[in-house]
Amino acid sequence: MTAVSPTPADPAKLLERLGQLLGPSGMLTAAGDMDPFCTDWRNLYHGRALAVLRPADTRELSEAVRLCVAHGVPMVPQGGNTSMVGGATPDDSGHEVVICMGRMNHIRGIDPHEMTMEVEAGVPLKVAQDAAREAGMMLPLSISSEGSAQMGGILATNAGGNNTVRYGNARELVLGLEAVLPDGEVFHGLRRLRKDNTGYALRQLFVGSEGTLGFITRAIIQLQPAPKEVEVALCAVEDAQGALALFSAFRALDPALIQAFEYMSGTGMALVNDLIAGASLPLEQPAPAYVLVELATPRPGADLREFMEGVLADAMEKGIVTDAVMAESEGQRANLWKLREEHAEAQKRAGASVKNDVSVPVARVPELIARATRACEDLIPGIRPAPFGHLGDGNIHFNVVQPVDMPADAFLARSHDIMDTVADIVRDLDGSFSAEHGVGQLKPYMMAEWRGGAELATMRRIKAALDPHDLMNPGKIFPPATS
Amino acid sequence: MTAVSPTPADPAKLLERLGQLLGPSGMLTAAGDMDPFCTDWRNLYHGRALAVLRPADTRELSEAVRLCVAHGVPMVPQGGNTSMVGGATPDDSGHEVVICMGRMNHIRGIDPHEMTMEVEAGVPLKVAQDAAREAGMMLPLSISSEGSAQMGGILATNAGGNNTVRYGNARELVLGLEAVLPDGEVFHGLRRLRKDNTGYALRQLFVGSEGTLGFITRAIIQLQPAPKEVEVALCAVEDAQGALALFSAFRALDPALIQAFEYMSGTGMALVNDLIAGASLPLEQPAPAYVLVELATPRPGADLREFMEGVLADAMEKGIVTDAVMAESEGQRANLWKLREEHAEAQKRAGASVKNDVSVPVARVPELIARATRACEDLIPGIRPAPFGHLGDGNIHFNVVQPVDMPADAFLARSHDIMDTVADIVRDLDGSFSAEHGVGQLKPYMMAEWRGGAELATMRRIKAALDPHDLMNPGKIFPPATS
């Protein structure tokens, strides 16, 4: 269902004034120019826009917002356009403007004493990571779209990724925030304070609000010291229960060392092994499931290798781990990570697949994987569940690949059956239907059932209080009101 | 300034219905019974109440709230009544009800696999800490009022303390929350998910909202593995710049080991040494300033002692640290901590003092201390600035003690001059006027100047959207509207 925006008041006049404000490099109105900004990268949504605005700074953005509000024109913020859920794509009314943050792309400073970085919204995550590294520190957030995804979107969607287990999601990394509110006013919250109890946690609210409460324009990011020792191991386990037991063993000894803890199914690993050039399993024989664990510490001489060897030896003695290999070089580390990172690509090559970005309490991951695997197999014989992901956060990408001998179309026609099957089990385990990817325009229909009652009602009240005319990214997060 | 609540509609009828709902053990109405709940522990505020309610569970609380709303009666949530800013004390109209959470004091469960604890609001922090310890884990939040302070208040005020430098404030420890909203509806957010991007971060908003948005009734708290090695050192430094340099040295090597990093002035330490029985400085000679650093790790055999010795030796070689002593036993650790923990008591014995709970960016702490010390000395000759606190968070308790030869009354008459003097410098350094203690009814007058404009306006909009009749803890956080 696509929300249809109301007809704006005098759009020609608005465009004229926006053009004066933003100049020729700040506004696109030709359909061909706007197309790339009106389609999401997954190719799920094809919208249209009245214009694509590219403000150069917070002041321009603020004034552009005021103009749009005065004309009743809805605004869709867009960063790197890498949303998994159509969160940055306009509807097909042609009445909305897309506002791209890409020109606000300066790193305003890195402070080695505070270990902070001030970024503008349009800085790609990868650029920010590299800048931190060059300054001898680390920006501890990594996702597969980091080359394109921009910091504003990273924060607006509270991005997660492989390192959440250690450093938290984007929310946990933000000390301060500047934002343009739905009425064009500027929220000046660019503070660098680790403790500040002076009223409501507005920046916590803006982070993860998916552009429905305004535009994040700048942020202060907490950096970390760069790791001095890194160790990566690939472990064979009997099942997800074994993977959880291994996680618990590491966590009990030192949670601060666990940089990533990734689960992979035997099915998914076999696909990578078979379909990805240069990827090969460095173990004697295939296993029912695998764990990739990365430990890291900024402390030189911490004997991380000895520590990891000790934990793995103990786990093998207890039968938790059946085989394991530790990387001996940076090249080997990259090869082990390749086995994990190529899961999505291998699944794509294996045919059609259905993705579920779900989370459950960590201790329930084994039950999730066992039950959802069985339920999917019962639903469609020959289906290939290939769950993988961030076991340390309870966040599993429960992807299922089509049966070998089934036409892709026939399989995809069952998408909603599959998603519902997985979702029912996730709900039963008190989980979330969207661990990392957000709600966007793909999943608002799930909100009423999963987050309904007082919770959704409270979200609606906040939305209405800050954006009374529903002009900020309408149709995202919230299902149509049913009153 | 005290907000005066409107006269409730038919209070006798309300009390009758509340009495039926809550039973004899659930409601106090005799003035003598209510007195302890109407005065804050600092003895700054003396209010009156229509009744003190003590609901037994979420359902009773929810119904009590509905009744109060129907009669237009404001509600003041109260936990352990340990607010530093009068946040849990009613006004003196006698129209408000105080709602105490103390009977909802069950630990609902501890899950060692998830490392989580489910607590009700009325559980004292100390009780929750002990329960975690008995289960072989740690609840990593510690404040001086932990024997009385209850978890609901801890969360409502986003409490901090000594371990924030490592584990964050209360906000960072909360995975899930249940709350009764201002209309009596229940927000069911008791999730145990480390990743969940399904709409606005309501629990982040409730944490730190000081009871102005509803009642926190239950929470899921993230626990940590218990430390296996702990090392504590007391270091003499030349000034706060030296203390910061030492912090930077530890942080660069391994921020995850830093359990606490506390600054103390030479003046404050001398008061402790002189006025507290059993406290004595274990160094050759007094220093201009001190650091107490505690390192800890859950990893046995981590050679923490060797690590700390190495860092301190290096710091002494560089002249950052002039002298240091490491505790050799648990008794010695307690003695070193005593020097820090008795700072408030020693200052009390030294005469009248003025407290400022402020924060600045970590790297600016030395400038804060130097400038504020000088400015206070210029203001009142003979004044004794004795700043101490959480340097690792940029949070300094900038307390100043009266001159030896000045009458206490005369000194206290200058309280606001002193607070303004410190505040001006904190503002100039982009800091906060309340790092840990919140706003309550003591500091709303500062909000407009420090958090005004779009920030305070947005907070007001959220407050009005969720509590349209301003019945939840009125007069706290927000200054009177000036429209």
XYZ file of C-alpha atoms in Angstrom, chain A residues 134-356:
223
model
C 44.123 7.658 9.452
C 43.871 9.443 12.803
C 44.925 6.221 14.546
C 41.447 5.348 15.806
C 38.449 3.279 14.767
C 34.832 4.104 13.966
C 33.362 0.824 15.208
C 30.438 0.387 12.839
C 30.537 -1.678 9.682
C 27.782 -2.740 7.294
C 27.931 -4.193 3.806
C 26.688 -0.997 2.123
C 29.251 1.186 3.868
C 30.757 2.453 0.617
C 27.480 4.188 -0.284
C 25.512 4.496 2.952
C 25.835 7.972 4.439
C 26.178 8.856 8.093
C 22.804 10.617 8.185
C 21.060 7.466 7.006
C 23.196 5.290 9.261
C 21.911 7.297 12.214
C 18.346 7.752 10.977
C 18.039 3.965 10.716
C 20.140 3.096 13.778
C 22.318 0.821 11.668
C 23.844 -2.266 13.234
C 26.231 -4.702 11.563
C 28.949 -7.057 12.614
C 30.359 -5.050 15.513
C 27.152 -4.349 17.419
C 27.977 -7.221 19.745
C 30.882 -5.143 21.055
C 30.074 -1.469 20.466
C 26.307 -1.349 20.057
C 24.270 0.021 17.196
C 24.683 3.485 15.687
C 22.634 4.895 18.579
C 25.313 3.953 21.090
C 28.030 5.767 19.136
C 26.345 9.168 18.980
C 27.266 11.797 21.540
C 25.580 14.720 19.838
C 23.269 15.564 16.990
C 22.135 18.509 14.921
C 18.834 18.140 13.104
C 16.419 20.196 11.058
C 12.951 19.645 12.481
C 9.753 19.216 10.464
C 9.021 22.945 10.781
C 12.474 23.984 9.614
C 13.762 24.900 13.070
C 17.239 23.630 13.909
C 17.837 21.389 16.912
C 21.310 22.320 18.141
C 22.354 19.194 20.027
C 25.941 18.859 18.810
C 27.261 18.139 22.281
C 30.270 16.015 23.177
C 29.111 15.007 26.633
C 29.174 11.494 28.029
C 26.846 12.525 30.829
C 24.075 15.065 30.414
C 20.770 14.670 32.235
C 18.991 17.838 31.170
C 15.609 16.788 29.850
C 14.426 14.299 27.275
C 16.866 12.236 25.229
C 15.922 13.802 21.914
C 18.928 12.498 20.051
C 17.974 8.955 21.064
C 14.555 9.617 19.575
C 15.859 11.017 16.277
C 18.234 8.070 15.868
C 16.162 5.273 14.351
C 13.184 7.470 13.447
C 13.821 6.853 9.736
C 13.466 10.465 8.675
C 9.915 10.789 9.992
C 10.835 13.404 12.607
C 13.237 15.553 10.624
C 16.653 15.616 9.000
C 19.797 14.632 10.872
C 22.385 17.098 9.581
C 25.467 16.579 11.770
C 26.641 14.267 14.508
C 29.405 13.799 17.039
C 30.571 10.188 16.876
C 32.452 8.421 19.647
C 35.559 6.717 18.272
C 37.573 3.865 19.745
C 41.283 3.157 19.848
C 42.448 1.125 16.869
C 42.922 -2.617 17.529
C 46.507 -3.731 17.927
C 45.842 -7.455 17.930
C 43.135 -9.207 15.931
C 42.407 -12.927 15.782
C 39.844 -14.656 13.594
C 38.739 -18.276 13.797
C 36.286 -20.415 11.881
C 34.725 -23.138 14.003
C 32.621 -26.146 13.066
C 29.742 -26.854 15.452
C 26.964 -29.418 15.558
C 24.178 -26.862 15.608
C 23.177 -23.394 16.797
C 23.122 -24.675 20.380
C 26.844 -25.365 20.040
C 27.374 -21.927 18.545
C 25.575 -20.350 21.497
C 27.631 -22.363 23.975
C 30.811 -21.103 22.310
C 29.534 -17.529 22.452
C 28.728 -17.932 26.140
C 32.231 -19.242 26.798
C 33.888 -16.225 25.180
C 31.423 -13.813 26.776
C 31.936 -15.166 30.268
C 35.691 -14.727 29.940
C 35.786 -11.337 28.273
C 32.889 -9.803 26.353
C 35.033 -6.772 25.526
C 37.259 -8.881 23.266
C 34.433 -10.136 21.029
C 34.508 -7.936 17.946
C 32.151 -10.159 15.939
C 30.439 -13.496 16.472
C 28.745 -14.771 13.336
C 26.685 -17.903 12.817
C 26.439 -19.701 9.465
C 24.416 -22.751 8.513
C 25.942 -25.747 6.757
C 23.573 -25.113 3.848
C 24.679 -21.522 3.434
C 28.351 -22.394 3.722
C 27.989 -25.100 1.067
C 26.476 -22.553 -1.299
C 29.392 -20.189 -0.730
C 31.877 -23.009 -1.166
C 30.232 -24.173 -4.392
C 29.271 -20.894 -6.052
C 31.834 -18.248 -5.066
C 35.186 -18.184 -6.827
C 38.074 -18.215 -4.406
C 35.983 -19.239 -1.429
C 36.826 -22.594 0.038
C 36.173 -24.167 3.394
C 39.512 -24.570 5.202
C 38.268 -27.474 7.365
C 38.667 -31.234 6.893
C 34.989 -31.755 6.219
C 31.712 -29.853 6.070
C 29.777 -29.358 9.288
C 26.127 -28.800 10.167
C 26.902 -25.232 11.238
C 29.759 -22.770 11.677
C 30.861 -19.830 13.738
C 33.179 -17.060 12.676
C 34.572 -15.314 15.721
C 36.776 -12.236 15.666
C 38.555 -11.052 18.791
C 40.382 -7.750 18.964
C 42.097 -5.549 21.496
C 43.837 -2.180 21.344
C 46.344 -3.493 23.880
C 49.614 -4.621 22.354
C 51.088 -7.779 23.815
C 47.740 -8.994 25.109
C 48.389 -12.555 23.879
C 45.051 -12.698 22.175
C 46.096 -15.704 20.131
C 46.943 -17.736 23.185
C 43.618 -16.738 24.729
C 41.618 -17.771 21.698
C 43.498 -21.042 21.364
C 42.739 -21.776 25.005
C 39.018 -21.141 24.649
C 38.783 -23.168 21.441
C 40.798 -26.074 22.877
C 38.523 -26.157 25.872
C 35.433 -26.018 23.633
C 36.757 -28.891 21.525
C 37.461 -30.943 24.619
C 33.870 -30.386 25.730
C 32.570 -31.333 22.287
C 31.116 -27.881 21.655
C 33.422 -27.278 18.713
C 34.258 -30.189 16.418
C 36.918 -28.509 14.312
C 38.457 -25.060 14.079
C 41.005 -23.048 12.161
C 42.619 -19.773 13.145
C 43.874 -17.282 10.581
C 47.658 -16.982 10.512
C 47.834 -13.815 8.447
C 45.778 -10.884 7.284
C 45.209 -12.744 3.998
C 43.819 -15.744 5.836
C 41.643 -13.483 7.961
C 40.189 -11.984 4.795
C 39.574 -15.476 3.417
C 37.661 -16.529 6.508
C 35.571 -13.353 6.424
C 34.908 -13.928 2.717
C 33.064 -17.136 3.648
C 30.706 -15.054 5.745
C 30.441 -11.978 3.572
C 29.615 -13.898 0.401
C 26.559 -15.548 1.919
C 24.126 -13.092 0.312
C 25.798 -13.320 -3.088
C 25.950 -17.132 -3.012
C 22.270 -17.289 -2.146
C 21.477 -14.977 -5.041
C 23.318 -17.277 -7.411
C 21.505 -20.309 -6.027
C 18.172 -18.904 -7.202
C 15.355 -16.967 -5.643
C 15.448 -16.403 -1.916
C 13.332 -14.830 0.796
C 15.007 -12.699 3.463
C 13.989 -12.280 7.089
